PDB file of C-alpha atoms in Angstrom:
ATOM      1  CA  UNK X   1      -3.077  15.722  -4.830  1.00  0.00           C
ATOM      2  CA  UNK X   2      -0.961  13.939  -2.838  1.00  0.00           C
ATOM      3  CA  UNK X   3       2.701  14.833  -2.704  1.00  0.00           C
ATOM      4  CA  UNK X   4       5.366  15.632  -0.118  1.00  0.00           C
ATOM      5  CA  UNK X   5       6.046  19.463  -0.200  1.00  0.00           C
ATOM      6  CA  UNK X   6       9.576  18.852   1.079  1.00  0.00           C
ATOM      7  CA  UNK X   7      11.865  16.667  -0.962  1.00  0.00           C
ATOM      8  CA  UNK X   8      13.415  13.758   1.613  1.00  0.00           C
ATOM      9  CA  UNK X   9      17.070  13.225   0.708  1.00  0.00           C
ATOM     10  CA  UNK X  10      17.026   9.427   0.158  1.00  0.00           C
ATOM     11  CA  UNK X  11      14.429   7.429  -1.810  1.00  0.00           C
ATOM     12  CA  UNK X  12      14.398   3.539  -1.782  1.00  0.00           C
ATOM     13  CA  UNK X  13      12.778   1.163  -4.823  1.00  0.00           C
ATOM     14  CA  UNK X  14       9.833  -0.798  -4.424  1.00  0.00           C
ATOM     15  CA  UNK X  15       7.596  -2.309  -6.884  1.00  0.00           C
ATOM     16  CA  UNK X  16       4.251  -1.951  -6.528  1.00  0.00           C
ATOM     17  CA  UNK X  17       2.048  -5.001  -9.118  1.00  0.00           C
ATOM     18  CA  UNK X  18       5.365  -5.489 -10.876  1.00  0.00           C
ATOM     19  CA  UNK X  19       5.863  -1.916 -11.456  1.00  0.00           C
ATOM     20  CA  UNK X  20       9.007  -0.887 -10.140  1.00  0.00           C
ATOM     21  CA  UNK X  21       8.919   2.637  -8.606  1.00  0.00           C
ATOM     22  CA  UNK X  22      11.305   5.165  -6.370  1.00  0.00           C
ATOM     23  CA  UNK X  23       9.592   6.515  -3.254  1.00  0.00           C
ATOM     24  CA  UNK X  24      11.256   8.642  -0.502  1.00  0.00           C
ATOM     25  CA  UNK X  25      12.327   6.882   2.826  1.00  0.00           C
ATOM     26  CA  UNK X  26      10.495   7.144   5.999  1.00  0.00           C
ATOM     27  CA  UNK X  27       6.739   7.209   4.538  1.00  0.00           C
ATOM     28  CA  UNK X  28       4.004   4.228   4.670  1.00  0.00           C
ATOM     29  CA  UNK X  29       3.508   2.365   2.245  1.00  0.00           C
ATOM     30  CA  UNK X  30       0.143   4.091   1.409  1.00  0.00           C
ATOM     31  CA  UNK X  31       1.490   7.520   1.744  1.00  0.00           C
ATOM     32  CA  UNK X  32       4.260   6.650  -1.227  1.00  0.00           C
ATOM     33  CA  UNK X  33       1.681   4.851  -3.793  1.00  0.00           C
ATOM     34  CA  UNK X  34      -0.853   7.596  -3.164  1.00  0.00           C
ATOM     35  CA  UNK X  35       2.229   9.940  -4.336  1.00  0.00           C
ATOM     36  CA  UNK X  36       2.631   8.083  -7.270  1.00  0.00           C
ATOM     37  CA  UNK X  37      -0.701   8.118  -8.643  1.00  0.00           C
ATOM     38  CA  UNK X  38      -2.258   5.036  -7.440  1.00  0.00           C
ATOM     39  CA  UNK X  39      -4.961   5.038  -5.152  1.00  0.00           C
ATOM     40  CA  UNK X  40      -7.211   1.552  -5.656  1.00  0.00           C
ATOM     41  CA  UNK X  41      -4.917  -0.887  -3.344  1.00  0.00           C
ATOM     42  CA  UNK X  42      -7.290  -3.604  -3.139  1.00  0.00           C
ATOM     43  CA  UNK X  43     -10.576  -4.931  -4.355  1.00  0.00           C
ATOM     44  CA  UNK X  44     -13.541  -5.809  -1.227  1.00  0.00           C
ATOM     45  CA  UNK X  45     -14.694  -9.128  -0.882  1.00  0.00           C
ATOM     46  CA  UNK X  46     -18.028  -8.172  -1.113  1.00  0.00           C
ATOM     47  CA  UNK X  47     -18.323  -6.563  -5.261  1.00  0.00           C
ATOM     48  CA  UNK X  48     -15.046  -6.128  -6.240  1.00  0.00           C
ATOM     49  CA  UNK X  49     -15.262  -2.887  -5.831  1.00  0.00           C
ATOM     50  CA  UNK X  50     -11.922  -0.361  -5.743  1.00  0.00           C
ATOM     51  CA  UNK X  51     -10.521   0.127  -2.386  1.00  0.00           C
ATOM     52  CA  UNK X  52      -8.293   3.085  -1.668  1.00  0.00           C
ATOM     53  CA  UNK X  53      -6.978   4.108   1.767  1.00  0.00           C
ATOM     54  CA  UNK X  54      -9.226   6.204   3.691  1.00  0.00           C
ATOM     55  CA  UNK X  55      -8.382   6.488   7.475  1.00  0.00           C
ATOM     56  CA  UNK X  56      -4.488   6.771   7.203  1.00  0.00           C
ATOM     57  CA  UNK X  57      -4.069   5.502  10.638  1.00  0.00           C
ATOM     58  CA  UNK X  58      -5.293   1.971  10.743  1.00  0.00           C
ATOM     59  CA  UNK X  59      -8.655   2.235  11.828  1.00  0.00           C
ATOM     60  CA  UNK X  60     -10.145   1.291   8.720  1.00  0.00           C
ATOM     61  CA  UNK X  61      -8.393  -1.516   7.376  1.00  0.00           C
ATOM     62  CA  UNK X  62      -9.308  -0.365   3.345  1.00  0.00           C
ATOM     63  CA  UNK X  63      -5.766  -0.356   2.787  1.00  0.00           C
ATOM     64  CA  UNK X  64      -4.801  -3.879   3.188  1.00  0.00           C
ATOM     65  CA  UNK X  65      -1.817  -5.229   0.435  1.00  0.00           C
ATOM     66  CA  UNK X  66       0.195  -7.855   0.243  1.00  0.00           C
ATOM     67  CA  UNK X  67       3.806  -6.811   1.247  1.00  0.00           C
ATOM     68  CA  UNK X  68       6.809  -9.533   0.313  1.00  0.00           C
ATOM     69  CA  UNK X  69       4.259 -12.094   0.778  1.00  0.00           C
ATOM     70  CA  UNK X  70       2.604 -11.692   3.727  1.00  0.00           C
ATOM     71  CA  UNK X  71      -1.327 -10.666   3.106  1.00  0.00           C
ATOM     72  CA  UNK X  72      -3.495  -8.449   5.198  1.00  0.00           C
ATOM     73  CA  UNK X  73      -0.880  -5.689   5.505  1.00  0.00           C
ATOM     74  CA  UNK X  74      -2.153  -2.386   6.491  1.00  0.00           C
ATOM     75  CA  UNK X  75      -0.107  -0.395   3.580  1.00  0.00           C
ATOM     76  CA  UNK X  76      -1.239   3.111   5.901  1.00  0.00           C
ATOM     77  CA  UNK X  77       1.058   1.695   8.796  1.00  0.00           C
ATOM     78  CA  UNK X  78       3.765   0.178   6.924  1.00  0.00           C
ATOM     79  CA  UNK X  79       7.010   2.320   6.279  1.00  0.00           C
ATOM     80  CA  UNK X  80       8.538   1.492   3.269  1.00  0.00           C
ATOM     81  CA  UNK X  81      11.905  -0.392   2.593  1.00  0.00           C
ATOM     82  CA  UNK X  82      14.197  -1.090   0.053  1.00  0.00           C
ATOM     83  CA  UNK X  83      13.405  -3.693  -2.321  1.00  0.00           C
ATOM     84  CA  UNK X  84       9.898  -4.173  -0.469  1.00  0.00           C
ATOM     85  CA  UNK X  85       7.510  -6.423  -3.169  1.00  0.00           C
ATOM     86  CA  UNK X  86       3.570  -4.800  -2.941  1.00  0.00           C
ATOM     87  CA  UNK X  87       0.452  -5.961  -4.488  1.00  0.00           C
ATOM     88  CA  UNK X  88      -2.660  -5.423  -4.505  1.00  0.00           C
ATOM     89  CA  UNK X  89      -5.158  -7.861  -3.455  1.00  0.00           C
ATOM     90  CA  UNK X  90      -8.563  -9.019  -4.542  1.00  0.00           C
ATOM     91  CA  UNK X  91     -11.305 -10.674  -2.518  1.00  0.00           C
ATOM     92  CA  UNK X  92     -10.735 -12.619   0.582  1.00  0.00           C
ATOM     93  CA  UNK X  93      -7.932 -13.811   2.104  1.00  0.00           C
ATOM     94  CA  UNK X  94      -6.466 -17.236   0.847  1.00  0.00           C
ATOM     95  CA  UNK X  95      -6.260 -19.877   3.594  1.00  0.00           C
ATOM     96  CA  UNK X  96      -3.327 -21.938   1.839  1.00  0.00           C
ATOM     97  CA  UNK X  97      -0.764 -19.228   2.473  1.00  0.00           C
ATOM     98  CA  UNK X  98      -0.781 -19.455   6.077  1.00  0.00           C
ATOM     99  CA  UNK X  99      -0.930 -16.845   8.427  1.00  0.00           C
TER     100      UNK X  99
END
């Protein structure tokens, strides 16, 4: 459902749980994994239910990942980079991390 219908000339790796994957430059983070296939980004605090972005311009905050570390990220306004770690995230916030 989701794909580009023009072909961007450069692509740049990411992994997304571990999964290593090629994307094309210049789209957020949620844009590329929703082009690959994967649409649950998160699990809510509240049920562990599936969380997908919904808003795709950071109203919603449904689309939070981890990116290289840092939790909280809002994966719809996010532009990918090379070698940029994602994962998913489950629950609430951990406070040991640090902001």
């Amino acid at each position: 459902m989701f794909r580009r219908i023009d072909k961007a000339a450069e692509t740049v790796a990411i992994t997304f749980d571990g999964i290593p994957m090629r994307v094309d430059i210049g789209q957020t983070v949620a844009a590329a994994l929703l082009g690959q296939g994967i649409s649950t980004l998160r699990r809510s605090v509240v049920g562990d239910r599936p969380r997908a972005p919904y808003c795709l311009m950071g109203v919603c905050f449904e689309c939070l990942v981890t990116i290289d570390g840092v939790q909280n990220r809002q994966a719809c306004m996010t532009i990918v980079r090379d070698g940029m770690a994602i994962s998913s995230q489950s629950g609430a916030r951990s406070l040991d991390e640090g902001c």
